Coordinates of C-alpha atoms in Angstrom, one line a residue:
M15 CA 0.0 0.2 0.1
L16 CA 3.1 2.3 1.0
E17 CA 4.4 1.8 -2.4
R18 CA 1.2 2.6 -4.1
L19 CA 0.9 5.8 -2.4
Q20 CA 4.2 6.6 -3.1
S21 CA 3.5 6.4 -6.7
L22 CA 0.5 8.4 -6.3
E23 CA 2.5 11.2 -4.6
D24 CA 5.2 11.0 -7.2
R25 CA 2.0 11.8 -9.8
Y26 CA 0.6 14.3 -7.9
H27 CA 4.1 16.3 -8.0
K28 CA 4.8 15.7 -11.5
L29 CA 1.1 16.9 -12.5
N30 CA 1.7 20.0 -10.6
E31 CA 4.9 20.6 -13.0
L32 CA 2.6 19.8 -15.9
L33 CA 0.2 22.3 -15.1
S34 CA 2.8 25.1 -14.9
D35 CA 3.9 24.2 -18.4
P36 CA 3.3 27.0 -21.0
E37 CA 1.9 24.1 -23.7
I38 CA -0.1 22.4 -21.5
I39 CA -1.8 26.0 -20.0
S40 CA -2.5 27.0 -24.0
D41 CA -4.1 23.2 -24.5
T42 CA -7.6 23.7 -22.8
N43 CA -8.2 19.9 -22.8
K44 CA -4.8 18.5 -21.6
L45 CA -5.3 21.2 -19.0
R46 CA -8.7 20.0 -17.5
E47 CA -7.4 16.4 -17.7
Y48 CA -4.9 17.2 -15.9
S49 CA -6.6 19.1 -13.5
K50 CA -8.8 16.6 -12.7
E51 CA -6.4 14.3 -12.1
Q52 CA -5.0 16.3 -9.5
S53 CA -8.1 17.3 -8.2
G54 CA -9.0 13.4 -7.8
L55 CA -5.3 12.7 -6.2
E56 CA -5.1 15.4 -3.5
S57 CA -6.8 13.8 -0.6
V58 CA -4.6 10.8 -0.9
V59 CA -1.7 12.4 -1.1
Q60 CA -2.8 14.6 2.0
A61 CA -3.5 11.5 3.9
Y62 CA -0.3 10.3 3.0
R63 CA 1.7 13.2 3.8
E64 CA -0.1 13.4 7.3
Y65 CA 0.7 9.5 7.6
K66 CA 4.3 10.0 6.9
D67 CA 4.9 12.6 9.2
V68 CA 2.9 11.1 12.0
S69 CA 5.3 8.1 11.3
S70 CA 8.6 10.3 11.6
Q71 CA 6.9 11.6 14.8
L72 CA 6.4 8.8 16.5
K73 CA 10.0 6.9 15.4
D74 CA 11.7 9.9 17.4
A75 CA 9.1 9.4 20.1
K76 CA 10.2 5.9 20.5
E77 CA 13.8 6.9 20.1
M78 CA 13.8 9.1 23.3
L79 CA 12.7 6.4 25.3
E80 CA 16.0 4.8 25.3
D81 CA 17.4 7.8 26.6
E82 CA 17.6 8.4 30.6
L83 CA 14.3 10.3 31.1
D84 CA 13.0 11.5 34.2
S85 CA 9.7 10.0 35.6
D86 CA 7.4 13.1 34.3
M87 CA 9.2 13.3 30.8
Y88 CA 9.1 9.3 30.4
D89 CA 5.1 10.0 31.0
M90 CA 4.9 12.6 28.9
V91 CA 6.7 10.6 26.1
K92 CA 4.6 7.4 26.5
M93 CA 1.3 9.4 26.2
E94 CA 2.5 11.0 23.0
I95 CA 3.7 7.7 21.8
S96 CA -0.1 6.3 22.3
E97 CA -1.6 9.3 21.1
L98 CA 0.8 9.0 17.6
T99 CA 0.1 5.5 17.5
E100 CA -3.7 5.8 17.4
A101 CA -3.6 8.7 14.7
K102 CA -1.4 6.2 12.8
T103 CA -3.8 3.4 12.7
E104 CA -6.8 6.1 12.0
L105 CA -4.9 7.2 9.0
E106 CA -4.0 4.0 7.6
E107 CA -7.8 3.2 7.7
K108 CA -8.3 6.6 5.9
M109 CA -5.8 5.7 3.3
K110 CA -7.2 2.3 2.9
I111 CA -10.7 3.8 2.0
L112 CA -9.4 6.6 -0.3
L113 CA -7.6 3.6 -2.5
L114 CA -10.5 1.9 -2.8
P115 CA -11.8 1.5 -6.9
K116 CA -13.2 4.7 -7.4
D117 CA -16.8 4.6 -9.4
P118 CA -15.5 6.5 -12.7
N119 CA -19.3 8.6 -12.6
D120 CA -18.8 9.6 -9.3
D121 CA -17.4 13.0 -10.2
K122 CA -20.2 13.8 -12.9
N123 CA -23.7 15.7 -12.8
V124 CA -26.5 13.7 -12.7
I125 CA -30.1 13.4 -14.2
M126 CA -32.6 12.5 -11.9
E127 CA -36.0 11.1 -13.2
I128 CA -39.1 10.7 -10.3
R129 CA -42.2 8.9 -11.4
G130 CA -45.3 8.7 -9.4
A131 CA -45.9 4.7 -9.4
A132 CA -48.6 2.9 -7.1
G133 CA -51.2 5.2 -5.7
G134 CA -52.6 7.6 -8.3
D135 CA -53.0 11.1 -6.9
E136 CA -50.8 10.3 -3.9
A137 CA -48.1 9.0 -5.4
A138 CA -48.1 12.2 -7.9
L139 CA -48.0 14.2 -4.6
F140 CA -45.1 11.9 -3.1
A141 CA -43.1 12.3 -6.6
G142 CA -43.5 16.2 -5.9
D143 CA -42.4 15.9 -2.2
L144 CA -39.3 13.8 -3.4
Y145 CA -38.0 16.5 -6.0
R146 CA -38.4 19.2 -3.2
M147 CA -36.1 16.9 -1.2
Y148 CA -33.7 16.4 -3.5
S149 CA -33.7 20.3 -4.8
R150 CA -33.2 21.2 -1.4
Y151 CA -30.3 18.9 -0.3
A152 CA -28.6 20.1 -4.1
E153 CA -29.0 23.6 -2.7
S154 CA -27.2 22.5 0.6
Q155 CA -24.3 21.3 -1.4
G156 CA -24.1 24.3 -3.4
W157 CA -25.4 22.5 -6.5
K158 CA -27.9 23.7 -9.2
T159 CA -31.0 22.3 -10.0
E160 CA -32.4 22.5 -13.6
V161 CA -36.2 21.6 -14.7
I162 CA -35.9 19.5 -18.1
E163 CA -39.6 18.3 -18.3
A164 CA -42.1 17.8 -15.7
H165 CA -45.7 16.5 -16.1
S166 CA -47.7 17.6 -13.3
T167 CA -51.0 16.8 -11.8
G168 CA -54.1 19.2 -10.8
V169 CA -53.3 18.1 -7.1
G170 CA -49.8 19.7 -7.0
G171 CA -47.8 16.7 -7.8
Y172 CA -45.9 15.2 -10.5
K173 CA -46.7 12.0 -12.6
E174 CA -43.2 12.5 -13.7
I175 CA -40.4 15.3 -13.1
I176 CA -37.1 14.9 -14.8
F177 CA -34.3 17.3 -13.9
M178 CA -30.5 17.8 -14.2
I179 CA -28.6 18.6 -10.7
N180 CA -25.1 19.8 -11.8
G181 CA -22.4 20.0 -9.3
N182 CA -19.1 18.4 -8.4
G183 CA -19.5 15.0 -6.9
A184 CA -23.6 15.2 -7.8
F185 CA -23.5 11.1 -8.8
S186 CA -21.2 10.1 -5.8
K187 CA -24.1 11.0 -3.4
L188 CA -27.1 10.4 -5.0
K189 CA -26.4 7.3 -6.7
Y190 CA -27.9 5.6 -3.7
E191 CA -31.1 7.1 -4.2
N192 CA -32.0 4.9 -7.5
G193 CA -34.9 2.7 -6.8
A194 CA -38.3 2.7 -5.2
H195 CA -39.6 4.9 -2.8
R196 CA -42.6 4.2 -0.4
V197 CA -44.7 6.3 1.8
Q198 CA -47.2 5.6 4.2
R199 CA -49.7 8.6 5.2
V200 CA -53.3 9.7 5.6
P201 CA -54.2 11.5 2.7
E202 CA -55.8 14.8 3.1
T203 CA -58.7 13.4 1.2
E204 CA -59.4 10.4 3.2
S205 CA -61.8 11.0 6.0
G206 CA -61.5 7.9 7.8
G207 CA -58.0 9.0 8.8
R208 CA -56.6 5.7 7.4
I209 CA -53.1 4.9 6.4
H210 CA -52.4 4.7 2.2
T211 CA -49.2 3.1 1.4
S212 CA -48.2 4.9 -2.3
T213 CA -44.9 4.6 -4.1
A214 CA -42.8 6.9 -6.8
T215 CA -39.6 5.6 -8.6
V216 CA -36.2 7.1 -8.5
A217 CA -33.8 7.3 -11.5
V218 CA -30.6 8.6 -10.9
L219 CA -28.3 8.5 -14.5
P220 CA -24.9 10.2 -14.4
E221 CA -24.4 12.8 -17.5
A222 CA -22.8 10.9 -20.2
E223 CA -20.0 13.1 -22.0
D224 CA -19.6 13.0 -26.2
V225 CA -16.8 10.9 -25.9
E226 CA -18.3 8.3 -24.1
V227 CA -21.5 7.4 -25.6
E228 CA -21.3 8.2 -29.4
V229 CA -25.0 9.2 -30.7
H230 CA -25.5 9.9 -34.8
E231 CA -28.0 12.6 -35.7
K232 CA -29.0 10.0 -38.4
D233 CA -30.4 7.5 -35.8
I234 CA -32.4 10.2 -34.1
R235 CA -36.1 11.1 -35.2
V236 CA -36.8 14.7 -34.0
D237 CA -40.8 15.3 -33.7
T238 CA -42.0 19.0 -32.5
F239 CA -45.3 19.6 -31.0
A240 CA -46.7 22.3 -29.0
S241 CA -46.3 22.6 -25.2
S242 CA -49.1 21.5 -23.1
G243 CA -49.8 22.1 -19.8
P244 CA -51.9 19.7 -16.8
G245 CA -54.7 17.8 -18.4
G246 CA -53.5 18.1 -21.8
Q247 CA -54.5 21.9 -22.2
S248 CA -52.3 24.2 -24.8
V249 CA -50.2 26.5 -23.1
N250 CA -47.6 27.3 -26.2
T251 CA -49.1 27.8 -29.4
T252 CA -45.4 27.3 -31.3
M253 CA -43.9 24.0 -32.0
S254 CA -41.3 24.9 -29.0
A255 CA -41.8 21.2 -27.3
V256 CA -39.3 18.4 -28.9
R257 CA -39.2 14.3 -29.1
L258 CA -36.0 12.8 -29.5
T259 CA -36.6 9.1 -30.7
H260 CA -33.1 7.2 -30.5
V261 CA -33.9 4.7 -33.8
P262 CA -31.4 1.9 -32.6
T263 CA -32.5 1.5 -28.8
G264 CA -35.7 2.5 -29.4
I265 CA -35.3 5.1 -26.1
V266 CA -37.8 8.3 -26.2
V267 CA -37.1 11.6 -24.8
S268 CA -39.3 14.5 -24.4
C269 CA -38.7 18.3 -23.5
Q270 CA -41.1 21.1 -23.3
D271 CA -39.8 23.4 -20.3
E272 CA -38.4 26.2 -22.2
K273 CA -39.9 28.3 -24.8
S274 CA -37.2 27.9 -27.2
Q275 CA -37.1 24.8 -29.4
I276 CA -33.1 24.7 -30.0
K277 CA -33.0 25.0 -25.5
N278 CA -35.6 21.9 -25.4
K279 CA -33.7 19.6 -28.0
E280 CA -30.3 20.8 -26.2
K281 CA -31.9 19.6 -22.6
A282 CA -33.5 16.4 -24.2
M283 CA -30.0 15.6 -25.5
K284 CA -28.7 15.6 -22.5
V285 CA -31.3 13.0 -21.4
L286 CA -31.1 11.1 -24.2
R287 CA -27.3 10.3 -23.8
A288 CA -27.3 9.6 -20.4
R289 CA -30.2 7.1 -20.8
I290 CA -28.1 5.4 -23.7
Y291 CA -24.9 5.4 -21.5
D292 CA -26.9 3.8 -18.9
K293 CA -28.5 1.4 -20.9
F294 CA -25.2 0.5 -22.5
Q295 CA -23.6 0.5 -18.6
Q296 CA -26.7 -2.0 -17.7
E297 CA -25.7 -4.5 -20.2
A298 CA -22.2 -4.6 -20.0
Q299 CA -22.7 -5.3 -16.2
A300 CA -25.7 -7.8 -16.6
E301 CA -22.9 -10.9 -16.0
Y302 CA -22.3 -9.7 -12.8
D303 CA -25.6 -9.3 -11.7
E304 CA -24.6 -11.1 -8.2
T305 CA -21.9 -8.4 -7.9
R306 CA -24.0 -5.8 -8.5
K307 CA -26.9 -7.2 -6.2
S308 CA -24.6 -7.4 -3.2
A309 CA -23.2 -3.3 -3.8
V310 CA -25.8 -0.7 -2.0
G311 CA -27.2 1.8 -4.9
T312 CA -26.7 -0.4 -7.9
G313 CA -30.1 -2.8 -7.3
D314 CA -32.7 -3.3 -9.4
R315 CA -34.8 0.3 -9.7
S316 CA -38.0 -1.6 -9.1
E317 CA -36.4 -2.7 -5.6
R318 CA -38.0 -1.2 -2.7
I319 CA -35.2 0.4 -1.2
R320 CA -36.7 3.2 1.4
T321 CA -40.3 4.0 3.7
Y322 CA -41.4 7.2 4.5
N323 CA -43.8 6.8 7.5
F324 CA -45.7 10.1 8.2
P325 CA -47.7 8.8 11.3
Q326 CA -44.4 8.1 13.2
N327 CA -42.0 10.7 11.4
R328 CA -39.9 7.4 10.7
V329 CA -37.6 7.0 7.7
T330 CA -36.1 3.6 6.9
D331 CA -33.6 2.6 4.5
H332 CA -34.3 -1.2 3.8
R333 CA -30.8 -2.1 2.3
I334 CA -28.7 -1.1 5.5
G335 CA -31.8 -1.8 8.3
L336 CA -31.4 2.1 9.3
T337 CA -34.1 3.9 10.6
I338 CA -34.3 7.6 11.6
Q339 CA -37.4 9.5 13.4
K340 CA -36.3 12.4 11.2
L341 CA -38.8 12.4 8.4
D342 CA -39.7 16.1 8.6
Q343 CA -36.0 17.1 8.4
I344 CA -35.1 14.8 5.6
L345 CA -37.9 15.6 3.7
E346 CA -36.4 19.4 3.9
G347 CA -33.4 18.1 2.1
K348 CA -31.4 17.1 5.3
L349 CA -30.1 13.6 3.7
S350 CA -26.5 13.8 5.0
E351 CA -27.3 11.3 7.4
L352 CA -28.5 8.6 5.2
I353 CA -26.6 9.0 2.5
D354 CA -23.4 8.9 4.7
A355 CA -24.5 5.7 6.1
L356 CA -25.2 4.1 2.6
L357 CA -21.3 5.3 1.7
V358 CA -19.8 3.6 4.8
E359 CA -21.6 0.5 4.1
E360 CA -20.1 0.7 0.5
Q361 CA -16.9 1.0 1.4
T362 CA -17.1 -1.4 4.1
K363 CA -18.2 -4.4 1.9
K364 CA -15.5 -3.2 -0.9
L365 CA -12.8 -3.7 1.7
E366 CA -14.5 -6.9 3.0
Q367 CA -14.3 -8.1 -0.6
I368 CA -10.5 -6.8 -0.9
G369 CA -9.6 -8.7 2.3
E370 CA -11.4 -11.9 0.8

């Protein structure tokens, strides 16, 4: 592990030199590539430098014990050795986690698709709750949310809403939200006070760059139509809404959020590229189904991953058996406790696999 860490630090030094090279600075693509690589190495290199510093201090402290010391100084050095040993162990564990194989999509923006499933209007309302929850979480992380397509209902929810979250590391946090979410609550229209169960599905796709998935114009059928609002009434007399069909895969994407046909097409292309990329990824990993099922956040989208129980103010994540009595706070976008727990579980499983 230490040899690998030293090679990463050497590479970090080399990248510093490259990023100061006038030829690299004038080459936008190389500058972006090397800057991204350096940023990815920063945390592990910093931890390794701290580890070397603590190891050096620990060695010096142990050597001091070989000298003749009075009792007070001896006790002080022994305490320092104990603290440094603990710090060294913590850094070793931290470096192991930092060296775990990284999901190549982790740094990407995400496209999220939320759909009301079982439960009619109540499911659509819950889809709206989830959208607001993720929007507030994104805001707390300093990320930007942009709606691409929304089909609202007359009761204030969404049959479907597709939106993009732009922010460094967005996919690394939100990929765990992929799956079926269940809500248990008494609907406002329910006079008998009975608890209803409804579901909404969440799909989380990494934004695909042009170099990662090749989409040819000849393979795309473009249809334009007038935008419509809830209930189907026309809200725009111009043909600004766009529907893209990728003929080879049959994937269809619509966008009518913007008044400009060009902007709608740009947004729709982002979703189309992400869905094609996701389809190819799913197919490529199909043979590793057992591995994928054992990993948090990469299971089937139809799998129920979480329950939101309003009467008990409770949220339960079924993948890791975690229950939190803070439903009101979580719906306000305070998702960090849940996401951090899922991240730790994922890291633990990866460490176990390496140890096998």
